[in-house]
Tab-separated table of C-alpha atoms and ligand atoms in Angstrom:
chain	number	residue	atom	x	y	z
A	19	MET	CA	-0.353	-0.268	-0.436
A	20	THR	CA	1.007	3.490	-0.399
A	21	THR	CA	2.433	5.258	2.561
A	22	GLU	CA	2.557	9.144	2.824
A	23	ASN	CA	6.307	9.194	2.210
A	24	ASP	CA	6.221	7.181	-1.011
A	25	LEU	CA	4.893	10.086	-2.585
A	26	THR	CA	6.421	13.011	-4.325
A	27	THR	CA	5.321	16.965	-2.940
A	28	ARG	CA	2.654	17.387	-5.821
A	29	GLU	CA	1.244	13.819	-4.740
A	30	ARG	CA	-1.230	14.380	-1.441
A	31	VAL	CA	-2.527	12.244	0.338
A	32	SER	CA	-5.202	12.635	3.116
A	33	SER	CA	-3.920	11.507	6.379
A	34	ASP	CA	-6.654	10.594	8.592
A	35	VAL	CA	-7.859	7.258	6.407
A	36	GLN	CA	-9.730	4.656	7.587
A	37	SER	CA	-8.328	2.288	4.979
A	38	GLU	CA	-10.062	-0.723	6.165
A	39	ALA	CA	-14.110	1.378	5.308
A	40	ALA	CA	-12.839	2.154	1.526
A	41	PRO	CA	-14.317	-0.065	-0.652
A	42	PRO	CA	-11.906	-1.876	-2.977
A	43	HIS	CA	-12.329	0.184	-6.022
A	44	GLY	CA	-11.595	3.927	-6.214
A	45	ARG	CA	-12.556	6.216	-8.089
A	46	PHE	CA	-10.633	8.528	-10.601
A	47	TYR	CA	-11.449	12.466	-11.586
A	48	VAL	CA	-9.653	14.380	-14.009
A	49	PHE	CA	-9.178	18.348	-14.166
A	50	GLU	CA	-8.295	19.726	-17.877
A	51	GLY	CA	-8.999	22.897	-19.120
A	52	ILE	CA	-6.459	26.007	-20.807
A	53	ASP	CA	-3.615	27.530	-19.068
A	54	GLY	CA	-5.536	30.466	-16.473
A	55	ALA	CA	-8.795	28.490	-16.125
A	56	GLY	CA	-7.921	27.903	-12.933
A	57	LYS	CA	-7.951	23.998	-12.569
A	58	SER	CA	-4.792	23.527	-10.161
A	59	THR	CA	-6.214	26.145	-7.728
A	60	VAL	CA	-9.669	24.318	-8.506
A	61	ALA	CA	-8.039	20.629	-7.672
A	62	ARG	CA	-6.602	21.552	-5.095
A	63	ARG	CA	-9.660	23.022	-3.461
A	64	VAL	CA	-11.960	19.907	-4.009
A	65	PHE	CA	-8.929	17.666	-2.229
A	66	GLU	CA	-9.354	19.589	0.433
A	67	LYS	CA	-12.799	19.430	1.131
A	68	LEU	CA	-13.035	15.715	0.164
A	69	THR	CA	-10.300	15.269	2.526
A	70	ALA	CA	-12.582	16.600	5.353
A	71	SER	CA	-15.670	15.438	4.872
A	72	MET	CA	-14.663	11.735	2.909
A	73	ASN	CA	-13.521	8.719	5.783
A	74	ARG	CA	-11.441	7.711	2.227
A	75	LYS	CA	-8.347	8.091	1.254
A	76	VAL	CA	-8.260	10.674	-1.298
A	77	VAL	CA	-4.968	11.587	-3.509
A	78	LEU	CA	-4.158	14.769	-5.713
A	79	THR	CA	-1.952	14.440	-8.456
A	80	SER	CA	-0.621	16.001	-11.461
A	81	GLU	CA	0.648	15.825	-15.007
A	82	PRO	CA	3.545	16.685	-16.279
A	83	SER	CA	4.035	13.995	-12.869
A	84	ASP	CA	6.724	14.785	-10.378
A	85	SER	CA	8.869	11.396	-11.302
A	86	TRP	CA	12.224	12.003	-13.228
A	87	LEU	CA	9.811	11.776	-16.541
A	88	GLY	CA	8.284	14.545	-15.458
A	89	ASP	CA	11.593	16.423	-15.038
A	90	CYS	CA	12.275	14.980	-18.954
A	91	VAL	CA	8.735	16.634	-20.189
A	92	ARG	CA	9.857	19.780	-18.238
A	93	ARG	CA	13.200	19.972	-19.727
A	94	SER	CA	12.098	19.338	-23.231
A	95	HIS	CA	10.149	22.557	-23.099
A	96	ARG	CA	12.945	24.618	-21.887
A	97	GLU	CA	15.578	23.365	-23.967
A	98	GLY	CA	12.941	22.652	-27.085
A	99	VAL	CA	12.110	19.625	-29.125
A	100	SER	CA	9.816	18.790	-32.053
A	101	PRO	CA	6.403	18.175	-31.486
A	102	THR	CA	6.517	14.327	-32.125
A	103	CYS	CA	9.414	13.942	-29.579
A	104	GLU	CA	7.056	16.274	-26.985
A	105	THR	CA	4.355	13.884	-27.408
A	106	LEU	CA	6.147	11.003	-26.754
A	107	LEU	CA	7.560	12.426	-23.468
A	108	PHE	CA	4.181	13.559	-22.234
A	109	VAL	CA	2.826	9.754	-23.106
A	110	ALA	CA	5.993	8.551	-21.040
A	111	ASP	CA	5.568	10.039	-18.322
A	112	ARG	CA	1.634	9.176	-18.286
A	113	ALA	CA	2.216	5.630	-18.766
A	114	ASP	CA	4.510	5.511	-15.683
A	115	HIS	CA	2.242	7.900	-13.889
A	116	THR	CA	-0.952	5.641	-15.121
A	117	GLU	CA	0.724	2.607	-13.059
A	118	ARG	CA	0.720	4.791	-9.300
A	119	ILE	CA	-2.597	5.392	-9.933
A	120	ARG	CA	-3.439	2.041	-10.644
A	121	LYS	CA	-2.328	1.255	-7.426
A	122	TRP	CA	-4.271	4.033	-5.810
A	123	LEU	CA	-7.311	2.866	-7.279
A	124	GLU	CA	-6.858	-0.295	-6.357
A	125	ASN	CA	-6.595	0.337	-2.735
A	126	GLY	CA	-9.717	2.728	-2.918
A	127	ALA	CA	-8.841	5.612	-3.525
A	128	ILE	CA	-10.593	8.943	-4.658
A	129	VAL	CA	-7.728	10.104	-7.295
A	130	LEU	CA	-7.812	13.625	-8.470
A	131	SER	CA	-5.249	14.303	-11.640
A	132	ASP	CA	-4.619	17.638	-12.463
A	133	ARG	CA	-4.411	17.289	-16.566
A	134	TYR	CA	-4.644	13.378	-17.942
A	135	TYR	CA	-4.889	12.323	-21.561
A	136	ALA	CA	-7.215	15.015	-23.046
A	137	SER	CA	-4.228	18.125	-22.495
A	138	THR	CA	-2.327	15.636	-24.903
A	139	LEU	CA	-5.064	15.505	-27.189
A	140	ALA	CA	-5.675	18.771	-26.537
A	141	TYR	CA	-1.928	20.948	-26.527
A	142	GLN	CA	-0.074	17.807	-28.705
A	143	GLY	CA	-3.297	17.970	-31.091
A	144	ALA	CA	-2.813	21.742	-31.560
A	145	ALA	CA	1.139	21.781	-31.945
A	146	LEU	CA	0.989	18.907	-34.604
A	147	LYS	CA	-1.813	20.008	-36.297
A	148	PRO	CA	0.430	21.730	-39.038
A	149	PHE	CA	2.229	18.661	-39.353
A	150	LEU	CA	-0.585	15.845	-39.273
A	151	GLY	CA	-3.338	18.025	-40.245
A	152	GLU	CA	-6.910	17.174	-38.244
A	153	LYS	CA	-5.542	13.864	-38.239
A	154	SER	CA	-3.619	14.511	-35.539
A	155	VAL	CA	-5.992	14.070	-32.585
A	156	GLU	CA	-6.863	10.420	-33.971
A	157	TRP	CA	-3.034	9.435	-33.832
A	158	LEU	CA	-2.697	10.687	-30.171
A	159	LYS	CA	-5.990	8.786	-29.137
A	160	SER	CA	-4.444	5.555	-30.129
A	161	LEU	CA	-0.904	6.600	-28.872
A	162	ASN	CA	-2.952	7.265	-25.272
A	163	ASP	CA	-5.359	4.383	-25.747
A	164	PRO	CA	-3.464	1.695	-24.293
A	165	VAL	CA	-1.382	3.474	-21.668
A	166	VAL	CA	-4.472	5.343	-20.035
A	167	ILE	CA	-7.115	4.541	-17.228
A	168	HIS	CA	-10.426	5.702	-18.741
A	169	PRO	CA	-11.868	8.659	-15.454
A	170	ASP	CA	-14.518	8.292	-14.054
A	171	MET	CA	-15.337	12.054	-14.619
A	172	THR	CA	-13.130	14.695	-16.687
A	173	PHE	CA	-14.191	17.834	-15.439
A	174	LEU	CA	-13.386	20.235	-18.404
A	175	LEU	CA	-13.218	23.902	-16.973
A	176	LEU	CA	-14.229	26.706	-19.696
A	177	ILE	CA	-13.212	30.041	-20.097
A	178	PRO	CA	-12.551	32.290	-23.182
A	179	PRO	CA	-8.869	31.833	-24.298
A	180	GLU	CA	-8.140	35.928	-23.970
A	181	THR	CA	-9.219	35.833	-20.313
A	182	GLY	CA	-7.411	33.120	-19.771
A	183	MET	CA	-4.581	34.878	-21.126
A	184	LYS	CA	-5.243	38.112	-18.992
A	185	ARG	CA	-5.504	35.695	-15.828
A	186	LEU	CA	-1.500	34.610	-16.747
A	187	SER	CA	-0.109	38.096	-17.325
A	188	GLY	CA	0.589	38.011	-13.499
A	189	ARG	CA	2.598	34.884	-13.504
A	190	ASN	CA	6.203	35.551	-14.353
A	191	GLU	CA	7.079	32.087	-16.044
A	192	ARG	CA	5.000	31.722	-19.685
A	193	THR	CA	5.351	28.117	-21.191
A	194	LYS	CA	5.727	27.822	-25.091
A	195	PHE	CA	2.068	26.872	-25.171
A	196	GLU	CA	0.366	29.712	-23.671
A	197	LYS	CA	-0.140	32.387	-27.199
A	198	VAL	CA	-4.378	33.336	-27.413
A	199	GLY	CA	-4.029	31.879	-31.218
A	200	PHE	CA	-2.562	28.619	-30.271
A	201	LEU	CA	-4.959	28.306	-26.963
A	202	ARG	CA	-8.034	28.726	-29.086
A	203	GLU	CA	-6.968	25.492	-31.450
A	204	VAL	CA	-6.774	23.885	-27.887
A	205	ASP	CA	-10.191	24.934	-26.674
A	206	ARG	CA	-11.916	23.746	-29.987
A	207	ILE	CA	-9.851	20.625	-29.379
A	208	TYR	CA	-11.455	19.987	-25.472
A	209	ARG	CA	-14.742	20.905	-26.663
A	210	ASP	CA	-14.891	18.594	-28.797
A	211	LEU	CA	-13.545	15.891	-26.691
A	212	ALA	CA	-16.255	17.074	-24.301
A	213	GLU	CA	-18.918	16.392	-26.862
A	214	GLU	CA	-18.063	13.058	-27.970
A	215	ASP	CA	-16.979	11.516	-24.752
A	216	GLU	CA	-20.069	11.523	-21.909
A	217	THR	CA	-18.170	11.321	-18.731
A	218	PHE	CA	-16.754	14.845	-19.589
A	219	VAL	CA	-18.689	17.709	-17.383
A	220	VAL	CA	-18.125	21.153	-19.033
A	221	ILE	CA	-17.975	23.569	-16.011
A	222	ASP	CA	-18.237	27.331	-16.671
A	223	ALA	CA	-14.861	28.777	-15.218
A	224	SER	CA	-15.594	32.098	-15.449
A	225	GLY	CA	-17.479	32.132	-11.986
A	226	THR	CA	-15.351	32.310	-8.650
A	227	ILE	CA	-13.578	29.516	-7.681
A	228	ASP	CA	-15.961	28.981	-4.614
A	229	GLU	CA	-18.890	28.094	-7.339
A	230	VAL	CA	-16.819	26.439	-9.547
A	231	THR	CA	-15.440	24.238	-6.658
A	232	GLY	CA	-18.842	23.720	-5.707
A	233	THR	CA	-20.542	22.115	-8.816
A	234	ILE	CA	-17.446	19.830	-8.998
A	235	LEU	CA	-17.727	18.695	-5.458
A	236	GLU	CA	-21.788	17.862	-6.117
A	237	ALA	CA	-20.625	15.997	-9.322
A	238	ILE	CA	-18.456	14.012	-7.555
A	239	LYS	CA	-20.786	13.349	-4.044
A	240	SER	CA	-23.190	11.968	-6.639
A	241	ASN	CA	-20.992	9.956	-8.971
A	242	ILE	CA	-19.071	8.209	-5.516
B	19	TYD	P1	0.255	23.040	-16.082
B	19	TYD	O1	-0.424	22.216	-15.644
B	19	TYD	O2	0.309	24.354	-16.500
B	19	TYD	O3	1.748	22.732	-15.519
B	19	TYD	P2	1.991	24.140	-14.369
B	19	TYD	O4	1.162	23.968	-13.057
B	19	TYD	O5	3.313	23.729	-13.899
B	19	TYD	O6	1.499	25.290	-14.761
B	19	TYD	O7	1.508	22.089	-17.568
B	19	TYD	C1	2.107	22.910	-18.173
B	19	TYD	C2	1.876	22.479	-19.356
B	19	TYD	O8	2.248	21.418	-20.294
B	19	TYD	C3	0.517	23.191	-20.493
B	19	TYD	O9	1.062	24.790	-20.739
B	19	TYD	C4	0.078	22.437	-20.582
B	19	TYD	C5	1.247	21.699	-21.146
B	19	TYD	N1	0.931	19.768	-21.107
B	19	TYD	C6	0.630	19.419	-22.087
B	19	TYD	O10	0.667	20.196	-23.302
B	19	TYD	N2	0.393	18.387	-22.972
B	19	TYD	C7	0.024	17.235	-21.509
B	19	TYD	O11	-0.023	15.988	-21.338
B	19	TYD	C8	0.292	17.789	-20.390
B	19	TYD	C9	-0.294	16.866	-19.326
B	19	TYD	C10	0.648	19.410	-20.147
């Protein structure tokens, strides 16, 4: 069983867990959205609320992960690699991360992940479009398919890309993905994914953090 010591800093487990009370299979919820949508803040808030109210282990994790494979992804951002190479690094990190997620779920935990495979479909789908055209998303789906566990729900936090850019302007570090034209394409792919997959829950993220958190908590509680 995973202990708190096995976890990296971004992978937190609630402490006062009575694991014998937990059902054998966990639940897996993912937070997605363009940069500036507020998903990291909302995921942390949902983690805190669930930890306080559920008699069950809750794990908050994220991608890129905090493993050495996640470090490779971050290094590739800094040093610059081709969009195909970057894609394969994100998917390699996910393959390893998924094994950790699988163990938490087998132990009955509620696992919350700040980004998962839909990020690759949306971001690398947009980055690969100049090379592969509309085929890019299909290629990414087939690449991710054997690697992922399908989430119980994916919360897609939607804001206009221009609003996302404004929210980001206070931050010092910008990733190369944070350009409005690019984010519009990312947003389009996310919306298409939500239309074709009924486990996606579309959330209007222009409301307050409390409103967005409340909506997601209700959805989770009705699914558990
Ligand atoms: P982000 O969630 O913004 O991390 P941080 O907490 O460091 O701000 O993710 C970093 C960037 O990586 C973000 O612009 C989205 C991008 N990304 C992809 O392009 N593909 C992926 O598969 C993932 C997981 C992230």
